[in-house]
XYZ file of C-alpha atoms in Angstrom:
491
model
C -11.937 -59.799 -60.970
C -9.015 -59.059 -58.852
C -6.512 -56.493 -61.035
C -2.923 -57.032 -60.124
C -1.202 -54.781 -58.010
C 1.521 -51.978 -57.363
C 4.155 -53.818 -55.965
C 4.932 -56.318 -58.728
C 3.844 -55.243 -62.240
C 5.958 -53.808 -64.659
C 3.547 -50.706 -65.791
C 2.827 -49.384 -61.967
C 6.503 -49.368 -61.740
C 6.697 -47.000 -64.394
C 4.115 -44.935 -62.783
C 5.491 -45.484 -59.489
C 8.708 -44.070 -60.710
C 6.917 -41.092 -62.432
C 5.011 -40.657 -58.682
C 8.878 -40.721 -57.098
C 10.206 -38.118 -59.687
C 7.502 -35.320 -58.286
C 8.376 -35.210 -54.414
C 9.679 -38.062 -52.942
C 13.475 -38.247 -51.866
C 13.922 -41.489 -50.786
C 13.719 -42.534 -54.662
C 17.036 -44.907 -54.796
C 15.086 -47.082 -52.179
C 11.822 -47.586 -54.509
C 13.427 -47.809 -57.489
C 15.395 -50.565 -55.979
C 12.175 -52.500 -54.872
C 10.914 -51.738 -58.031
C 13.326 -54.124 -59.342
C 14.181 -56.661 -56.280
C 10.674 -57.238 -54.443
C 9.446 -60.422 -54.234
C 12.714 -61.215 -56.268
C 12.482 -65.306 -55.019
C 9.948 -67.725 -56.509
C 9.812 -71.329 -54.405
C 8.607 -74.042 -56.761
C 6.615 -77.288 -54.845
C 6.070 -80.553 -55.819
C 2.165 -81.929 -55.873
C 1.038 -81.990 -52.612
C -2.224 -81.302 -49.993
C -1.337 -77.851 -48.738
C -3.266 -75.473 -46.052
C -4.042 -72.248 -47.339
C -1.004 -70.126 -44.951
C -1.829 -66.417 -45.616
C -4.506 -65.955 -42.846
C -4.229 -61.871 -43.490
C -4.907 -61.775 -47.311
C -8.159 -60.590 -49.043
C -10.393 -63.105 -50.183
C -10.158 -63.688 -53.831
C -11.612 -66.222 -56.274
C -8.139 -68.536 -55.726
C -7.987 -68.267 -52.214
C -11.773 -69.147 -50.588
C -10.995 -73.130 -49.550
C -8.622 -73.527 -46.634
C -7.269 -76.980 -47.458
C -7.422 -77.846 -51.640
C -5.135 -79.888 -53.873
C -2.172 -78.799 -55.384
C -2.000 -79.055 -59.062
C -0.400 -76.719 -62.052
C -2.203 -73.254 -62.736
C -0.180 -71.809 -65.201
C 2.488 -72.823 -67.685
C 5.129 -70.571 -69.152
C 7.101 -72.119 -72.131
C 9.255 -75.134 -70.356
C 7.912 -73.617 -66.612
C 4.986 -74.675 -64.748
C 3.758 -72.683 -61.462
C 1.451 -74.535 -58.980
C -0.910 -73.455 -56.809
C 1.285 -74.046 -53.954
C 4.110 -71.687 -55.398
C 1.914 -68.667 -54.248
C 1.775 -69.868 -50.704
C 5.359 -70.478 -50.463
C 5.534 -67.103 -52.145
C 4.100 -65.641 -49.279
C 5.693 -68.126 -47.079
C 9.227 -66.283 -48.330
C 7.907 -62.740 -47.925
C 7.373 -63.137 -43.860
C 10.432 -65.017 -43.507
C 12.276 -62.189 -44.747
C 10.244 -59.624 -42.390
C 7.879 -58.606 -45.165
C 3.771 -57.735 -45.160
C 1.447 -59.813 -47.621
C -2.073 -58.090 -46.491
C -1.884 -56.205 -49.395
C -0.948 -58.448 -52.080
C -3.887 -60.933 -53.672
C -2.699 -64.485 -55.203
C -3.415 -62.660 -58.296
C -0.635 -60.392 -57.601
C 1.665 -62.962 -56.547
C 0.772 -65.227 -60.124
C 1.769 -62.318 -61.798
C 5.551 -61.893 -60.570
C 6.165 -65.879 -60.311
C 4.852 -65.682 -64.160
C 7.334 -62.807 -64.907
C 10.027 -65.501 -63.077
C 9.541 -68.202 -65.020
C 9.402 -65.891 -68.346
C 12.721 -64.318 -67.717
C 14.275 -67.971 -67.266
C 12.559 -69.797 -70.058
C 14.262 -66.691 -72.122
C 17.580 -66.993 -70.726
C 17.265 -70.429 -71.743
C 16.415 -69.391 -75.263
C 19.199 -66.973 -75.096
C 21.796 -69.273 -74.599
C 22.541 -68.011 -71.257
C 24.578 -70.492 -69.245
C 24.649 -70.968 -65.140
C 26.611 -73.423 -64.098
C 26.623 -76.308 -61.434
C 29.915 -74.886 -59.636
C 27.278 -71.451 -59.612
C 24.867 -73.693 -58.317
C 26.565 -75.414 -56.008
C 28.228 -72.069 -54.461
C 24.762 -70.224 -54.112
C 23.732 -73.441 -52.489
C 26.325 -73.615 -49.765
C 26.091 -69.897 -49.300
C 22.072 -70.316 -48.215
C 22.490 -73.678 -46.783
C 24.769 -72.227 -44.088
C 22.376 -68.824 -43.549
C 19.414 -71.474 -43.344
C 21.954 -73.544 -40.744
C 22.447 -70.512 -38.502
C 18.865 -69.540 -38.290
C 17.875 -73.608 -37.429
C 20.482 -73.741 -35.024
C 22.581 -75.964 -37.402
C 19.792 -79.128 -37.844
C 19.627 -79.451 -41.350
C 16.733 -81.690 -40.483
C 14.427 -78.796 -39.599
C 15.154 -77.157 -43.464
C 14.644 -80.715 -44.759
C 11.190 -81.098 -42.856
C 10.073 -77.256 -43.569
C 9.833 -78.096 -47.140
C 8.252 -81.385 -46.702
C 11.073 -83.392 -48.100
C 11.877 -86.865 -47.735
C 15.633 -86.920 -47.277
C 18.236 -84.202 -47.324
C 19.476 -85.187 -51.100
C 16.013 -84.717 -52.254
C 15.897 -81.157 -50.636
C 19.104 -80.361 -52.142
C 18.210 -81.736 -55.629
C 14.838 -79.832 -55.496
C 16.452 -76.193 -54.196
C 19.393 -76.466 -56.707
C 16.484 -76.120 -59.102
C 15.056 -73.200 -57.433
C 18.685 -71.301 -57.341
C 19.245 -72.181 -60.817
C 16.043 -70.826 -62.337
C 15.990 -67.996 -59.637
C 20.261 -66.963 -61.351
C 18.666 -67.837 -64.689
C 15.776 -65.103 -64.130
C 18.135 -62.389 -62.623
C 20.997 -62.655 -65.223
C 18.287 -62.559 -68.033
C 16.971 -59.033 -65.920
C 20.670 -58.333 -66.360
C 21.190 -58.784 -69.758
C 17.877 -56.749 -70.376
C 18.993 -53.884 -68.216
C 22.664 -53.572 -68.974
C 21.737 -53.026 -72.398
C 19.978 -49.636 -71.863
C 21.994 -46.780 -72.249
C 20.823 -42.710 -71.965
C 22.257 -39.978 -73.992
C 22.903 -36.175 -72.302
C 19.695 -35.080 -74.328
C 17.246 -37.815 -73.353
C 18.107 -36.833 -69.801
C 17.150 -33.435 -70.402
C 14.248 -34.410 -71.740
C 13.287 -36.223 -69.050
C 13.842 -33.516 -66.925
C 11.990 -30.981 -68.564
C 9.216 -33.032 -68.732
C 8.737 -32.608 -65.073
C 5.977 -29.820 -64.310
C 7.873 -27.324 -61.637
C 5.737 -27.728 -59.016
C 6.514 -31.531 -58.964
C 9.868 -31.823 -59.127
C 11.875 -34.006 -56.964
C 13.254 -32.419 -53.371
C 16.752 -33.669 -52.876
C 17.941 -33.934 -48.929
C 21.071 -31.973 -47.642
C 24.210 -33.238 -48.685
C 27.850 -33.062 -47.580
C 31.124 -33.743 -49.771
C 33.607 -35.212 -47.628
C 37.754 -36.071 -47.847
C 40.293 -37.742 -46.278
C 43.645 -38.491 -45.686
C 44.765 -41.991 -44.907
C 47.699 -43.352 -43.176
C 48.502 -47.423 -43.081
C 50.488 -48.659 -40.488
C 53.746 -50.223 -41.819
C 53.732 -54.235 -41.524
C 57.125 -55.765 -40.996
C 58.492 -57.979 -42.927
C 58.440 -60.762 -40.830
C 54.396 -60.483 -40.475
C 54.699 -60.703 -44.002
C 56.629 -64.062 -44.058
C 54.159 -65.887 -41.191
C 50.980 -65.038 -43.768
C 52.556 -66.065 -46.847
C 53.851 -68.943 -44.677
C 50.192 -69.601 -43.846
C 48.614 -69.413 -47.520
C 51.978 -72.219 -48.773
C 50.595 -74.848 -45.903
C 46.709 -74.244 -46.431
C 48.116 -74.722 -50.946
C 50.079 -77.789 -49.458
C 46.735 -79.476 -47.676
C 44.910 -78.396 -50.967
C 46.713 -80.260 -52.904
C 46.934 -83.274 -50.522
C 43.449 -84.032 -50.690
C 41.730 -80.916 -48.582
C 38.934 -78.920 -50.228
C 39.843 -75.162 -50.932
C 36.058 -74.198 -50.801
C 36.017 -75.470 -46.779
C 39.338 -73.354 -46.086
C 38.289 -70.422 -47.833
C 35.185 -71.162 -45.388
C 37.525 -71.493 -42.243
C 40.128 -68.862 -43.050
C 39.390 -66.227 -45.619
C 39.074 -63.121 -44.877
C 37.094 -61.323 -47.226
C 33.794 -61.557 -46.346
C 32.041 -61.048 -50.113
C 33.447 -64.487 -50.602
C 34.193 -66.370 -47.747
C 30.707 -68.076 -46.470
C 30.626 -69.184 -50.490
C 34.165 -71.102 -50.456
C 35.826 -68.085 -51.394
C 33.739 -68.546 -55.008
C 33.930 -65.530 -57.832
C 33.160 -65.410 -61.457
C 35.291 -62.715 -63.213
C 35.911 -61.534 -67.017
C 38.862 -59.047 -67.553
C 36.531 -55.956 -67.381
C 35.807 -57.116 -63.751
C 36.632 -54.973 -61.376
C 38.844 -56.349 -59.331
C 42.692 -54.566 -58.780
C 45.108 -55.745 -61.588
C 47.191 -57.842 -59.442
C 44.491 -60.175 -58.668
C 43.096 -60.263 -62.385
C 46.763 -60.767 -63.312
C 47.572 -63.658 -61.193
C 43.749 -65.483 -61.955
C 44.226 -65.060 -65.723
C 47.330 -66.657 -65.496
C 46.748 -69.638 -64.294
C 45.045 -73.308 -65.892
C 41.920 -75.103 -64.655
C 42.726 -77.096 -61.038
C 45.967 -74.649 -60.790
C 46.450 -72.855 -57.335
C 49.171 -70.019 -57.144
C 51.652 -68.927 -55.065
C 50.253 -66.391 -52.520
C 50.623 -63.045 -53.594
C 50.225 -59.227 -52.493
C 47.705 -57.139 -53.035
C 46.497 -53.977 -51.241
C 43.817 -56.315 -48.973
C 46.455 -58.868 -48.073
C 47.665 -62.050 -49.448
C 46.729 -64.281 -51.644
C 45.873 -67.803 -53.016
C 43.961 -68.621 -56.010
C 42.722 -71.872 -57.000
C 40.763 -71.699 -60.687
C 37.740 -74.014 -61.292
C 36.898 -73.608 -64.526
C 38.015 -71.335 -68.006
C 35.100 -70.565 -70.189
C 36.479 -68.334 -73.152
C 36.922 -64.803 -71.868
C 35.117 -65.829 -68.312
C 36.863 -67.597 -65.209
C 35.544 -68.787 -62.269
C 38.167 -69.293 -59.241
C 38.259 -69.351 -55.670
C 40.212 -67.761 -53.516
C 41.747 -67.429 -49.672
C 42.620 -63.960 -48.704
C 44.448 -63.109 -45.244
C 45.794 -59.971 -44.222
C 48.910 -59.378 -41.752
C 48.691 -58.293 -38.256
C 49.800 -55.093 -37.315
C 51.340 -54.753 -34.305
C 51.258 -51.877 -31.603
C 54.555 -50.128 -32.669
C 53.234 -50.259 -36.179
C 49.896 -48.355 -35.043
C 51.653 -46.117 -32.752
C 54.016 -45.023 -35.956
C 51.086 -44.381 -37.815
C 49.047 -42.185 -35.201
C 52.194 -40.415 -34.420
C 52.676 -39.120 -38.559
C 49.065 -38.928 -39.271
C 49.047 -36.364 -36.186
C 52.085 -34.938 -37.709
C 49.921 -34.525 -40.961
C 46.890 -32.613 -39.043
C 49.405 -30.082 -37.343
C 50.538 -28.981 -40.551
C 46.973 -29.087 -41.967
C 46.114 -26.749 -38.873
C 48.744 -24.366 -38.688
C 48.144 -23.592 -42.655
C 51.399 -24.947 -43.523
C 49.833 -26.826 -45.896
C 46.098 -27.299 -47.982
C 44.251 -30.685 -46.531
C 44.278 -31.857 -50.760
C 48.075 -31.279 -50.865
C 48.221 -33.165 -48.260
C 45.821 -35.904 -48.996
C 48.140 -35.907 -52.415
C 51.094 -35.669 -50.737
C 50.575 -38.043 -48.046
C 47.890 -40.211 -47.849
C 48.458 -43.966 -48.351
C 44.839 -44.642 -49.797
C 45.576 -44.829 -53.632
C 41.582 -44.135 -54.477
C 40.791 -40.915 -53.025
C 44.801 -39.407 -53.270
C 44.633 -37.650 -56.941
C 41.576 -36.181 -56.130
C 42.512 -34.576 -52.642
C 41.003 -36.959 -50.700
C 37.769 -36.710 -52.017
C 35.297 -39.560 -51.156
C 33.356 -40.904 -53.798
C 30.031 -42.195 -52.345
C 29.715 -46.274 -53.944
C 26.107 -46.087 -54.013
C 25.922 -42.906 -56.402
C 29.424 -42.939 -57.864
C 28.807 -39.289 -57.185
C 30.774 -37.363 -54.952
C 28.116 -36.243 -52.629
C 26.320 -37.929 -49.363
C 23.278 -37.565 -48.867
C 22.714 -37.302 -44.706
C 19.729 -39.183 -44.185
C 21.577 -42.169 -46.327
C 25.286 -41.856 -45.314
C 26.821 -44.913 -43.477
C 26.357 -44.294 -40.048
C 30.031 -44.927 -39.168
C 30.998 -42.065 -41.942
C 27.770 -39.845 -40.158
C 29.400 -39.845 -36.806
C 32.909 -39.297 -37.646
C 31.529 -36.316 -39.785
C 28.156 -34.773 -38.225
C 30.176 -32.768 -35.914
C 33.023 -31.114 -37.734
C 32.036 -27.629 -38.404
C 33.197 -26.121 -42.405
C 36.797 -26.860 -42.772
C 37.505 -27.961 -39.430
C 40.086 -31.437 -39.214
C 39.324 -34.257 -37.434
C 41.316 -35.810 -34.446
C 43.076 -38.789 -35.803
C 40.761 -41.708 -36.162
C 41.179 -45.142 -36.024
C 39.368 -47.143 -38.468
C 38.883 -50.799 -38.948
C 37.367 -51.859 -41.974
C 35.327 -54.949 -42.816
C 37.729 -57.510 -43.218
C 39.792 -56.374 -39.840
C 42.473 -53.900 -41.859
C 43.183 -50.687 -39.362
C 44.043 -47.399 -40.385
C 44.652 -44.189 -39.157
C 42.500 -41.506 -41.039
C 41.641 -37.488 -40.876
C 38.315 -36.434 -42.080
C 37.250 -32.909 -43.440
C 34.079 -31.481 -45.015
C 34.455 -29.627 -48.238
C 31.010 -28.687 -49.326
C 27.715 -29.052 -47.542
C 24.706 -28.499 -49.771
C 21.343 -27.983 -48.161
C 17.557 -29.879 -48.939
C 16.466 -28.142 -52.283
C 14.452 -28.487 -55.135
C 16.156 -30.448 -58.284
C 18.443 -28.248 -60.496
C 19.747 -29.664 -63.747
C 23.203 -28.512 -63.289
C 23.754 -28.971 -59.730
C 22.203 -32.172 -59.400
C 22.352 -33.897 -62.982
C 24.293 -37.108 -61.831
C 20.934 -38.162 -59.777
C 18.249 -36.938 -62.423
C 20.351 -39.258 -65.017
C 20.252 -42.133 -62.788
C 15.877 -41.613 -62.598
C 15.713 -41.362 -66.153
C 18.133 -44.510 -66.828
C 15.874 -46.514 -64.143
C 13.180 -45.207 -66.033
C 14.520 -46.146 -69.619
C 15.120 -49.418 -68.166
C 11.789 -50.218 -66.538
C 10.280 -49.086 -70.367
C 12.684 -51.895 -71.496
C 11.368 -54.415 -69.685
C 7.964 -53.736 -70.336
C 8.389 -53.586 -74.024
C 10.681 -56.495 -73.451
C 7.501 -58.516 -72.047
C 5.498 -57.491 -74.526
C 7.837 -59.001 -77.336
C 8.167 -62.434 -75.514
C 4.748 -63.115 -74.073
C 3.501 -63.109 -78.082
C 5.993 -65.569 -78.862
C 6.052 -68.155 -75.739
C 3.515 -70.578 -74.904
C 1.886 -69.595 -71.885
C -1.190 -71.016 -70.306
C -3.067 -69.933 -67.170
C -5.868 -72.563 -65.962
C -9.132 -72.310 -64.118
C -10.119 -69.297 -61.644
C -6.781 -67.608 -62.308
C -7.807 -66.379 -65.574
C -10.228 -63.947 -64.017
C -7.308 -62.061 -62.620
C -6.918 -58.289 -64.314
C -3.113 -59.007 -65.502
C -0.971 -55.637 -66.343
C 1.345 -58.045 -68.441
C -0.807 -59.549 -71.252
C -0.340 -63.194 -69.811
C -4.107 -64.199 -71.279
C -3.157 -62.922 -74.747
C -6.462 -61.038 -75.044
């Protein structure tokens, strides 16, 4: 019998987590596998299908090298084939991955916890729509394009489909059952919560000699200065956004000039496609404008602090909207960015020559509203912390930083953020804290965040527990000699 395996069952990952709380600091990383790994399941019709994972060890389900596709497991309104395990591993190596160590035993059991999570969502009332769908679809359709050299033809033939509507019917399937299974992870997840005490707990739990080492850190601020954009720049993008609304609502599609012309890039390559509540968090003047507006409606473009806008809505469902949206910022031109250098280096003299603190400064004059209350403090978006931990920081941030000694200012810098916005900034570092063992005190923010992930993984499993007792699940032939951490046999 072939006992599934560390990378995909829910119990290891509690123990893998309990292994990352004793000396490991690259934690955030596993915990994040923990959750994501192996994350796709491809469903395949019935079909004759080579056996594609030359490097695995030989198990009970895996001996022939050419058998007959047929069902091997059903999970309440779910089937899996035999063929989904291939094209399990099939997705793995696509994506850069190594399958030698994971049997087809292993790979049953996550495609099982797949198909559980969306039969539940199902249950659960939990609703994904075709717009979703159909903008999750375009999104990997064009990724797919790019990496066949734009023959659709090639995807079409990869997954042994007969025509290019049949592909597209079959993977809008996948997508929605793949959305159905994460937003049912969400639900499960975003209802844990962990008290001060229960984090204490946890920590004191941890024998001394075991507990986590936590890599040097900096704490970093800055001062921002945005070049001024005339007013006539102003008038040629708003200009812009009133004859792409004009085409819009002559006939064009918004989704293919969000495509074309957008400029934020979390949207753009899915027709400019989000789903927002009001606790979204997106800045007021976009949430203002969207809520605003009825189904098929498209504003006037508007300002925010990206750019300007349009906004086209889709669909209202109760307290949930889903729009799309085109976003292009000015140009600034050369006198603006001169302007801008000039004060900014105006800023750092002052700075220098102790005529002023760099956080009165920062408060005083720095154009970024995020970091100016706090001094310019940076707040790092993947901790929500104020510290950076070196071996993790963005590498732009690293080199603008990993030379400045304590309290020294930066030269001006000129920055250029994702979608094409340029600043002027000053950099300083206000703390550095060097690789130590975990304190309580100094370092509770990430020794809360281990104990939520582990709360959360002890919801899940408790959470499978619960529905595998009350779903109909069957698992035919060889495959029911695999050693399953979940209780998929019902022993």
């Amino acid at each position: 019998m072939t006992k599934t395996g560390p990378y995909i069952q829910i119990k290891f990952k509690i123990m893998l987590l309990k292994k990352i709380q004793l000396k490991t600091i690259d934690y955030r990383l596993i915990l994040t596998i923990c959750f994501l790994l192996f994350f796709s399941s491809i469903i395949s019709a019935q079909e004759v299908i080579k056996d594609v994972v030359a490097e695995k060890p030989a198990d009970k389900a895996s001996i022939n090298k050419q058998k007959v596709d047929g069902i091997i497991a059903t999970v309440g309104d779910y089937i899996v084939l035999d063929s989904d395990i291939d094209k399990g591993y099939l997705e793995i190596t696509s994506q850069g991955g190594s399958v030698k160590d994971i049997s087809r035993c292993q790979m049953l059991g996550k495609l099982l916890e797949d198909k559980l999570y969306a039969h539940q969502a199902i249950q659960d009332s939990i609703i994904v729509s075709d717009a979703e769908v159909k903008s999750m679809m375009d999104e990997r359709l064009a990724y797919m394009m790019r990496q066949t050299g734009g023959d659709i033809n090639k995807i079409v033939e990869f997954y042994k489909k007969s025509s290019v509507e049949e592909f597209k019917t079959y993977f809008a399937d996948i997508l929605k059952e793949q959305k159905l299974s994460s937003e049912m992870q969400k639900k499960i997840v975003d209802a844990v919560e962990i008290t001060p005490e229960e984090v204490r707990n946890f920590f004191k739990k941890i024998p001394k000699d075991e507990l986590p080492t936590f890599g040097a850190e900096m704490e970093v601020a800055q001062i921002v200065v945005e070049p001024k954009v005339s007013d006539a720049d102003k008038q040629k993008v708003k200009d812009r956004l009133n004859s792409i609304k004009k085409d819009v609502l002559e006939g064009s599609s918004f989704a293919t000039k969000a495509v074309l012309y957008s400029q934020d890039p979390g949207s753009s390559p899915a027709g400019g496609y989000y789903k927002m509540t009001r606790k979204t968090p997106f800045v007021k003047e976009f949430k203002d404008v969207a809520f605003s507006l009825a189904e098929g409606e498209i504003s006037d473009p508007f300002e925010t602090q990206y750019g300007y806008h349009i906004i086209m809505v889709d669909k209202i469902k109760g307290q949930e909207v889903e729009l799309r949206h085109i976003l292009i910022s000015p140009t600034v031109s050369e006198t603006a960015l001169k302007d801008a250098k000039e004060r900014i280096t105006n800023i750092r003299n002052k700075i220098v020559n102790k005529e002023i603190s760099f956080a009165d400064a920062a408060r005083n004059e720095s154009d970024q509203k995020e970091t100016r209350a706090n001094g310019g403090t940076l707040v790092n978006p993947n901790t929500q912390d104020t510290r950076f931990e070196l071996t993790k920081m963005d590498a732009a941030l690293y080199s603008q930083v990993s030379n400045l000694k304590d309290d020294e200012v930066s030269q001006p810098i000129l920055d250029t953020d994702d979608k094409g916005k340029k600043t002027y900034k000053l950099i300083t570092v206000t703390n550095r804290i060097d690789e130590h063992v975990a304190d309580y005190a100094k370092d509770y923010t990430k020794i809360k965040e281990l104990a939520l992930k582990e709360k959360q993984i002890n919801a899940i499993a408790k959470w499978f527990d619960s529905k595998i007792k009350d779903t109909y699940i069957k698992i035919i032939g060889e495959y029911r000699d695999c050693t399953f951490t979940n209780n998929w046999l019902k022993k």
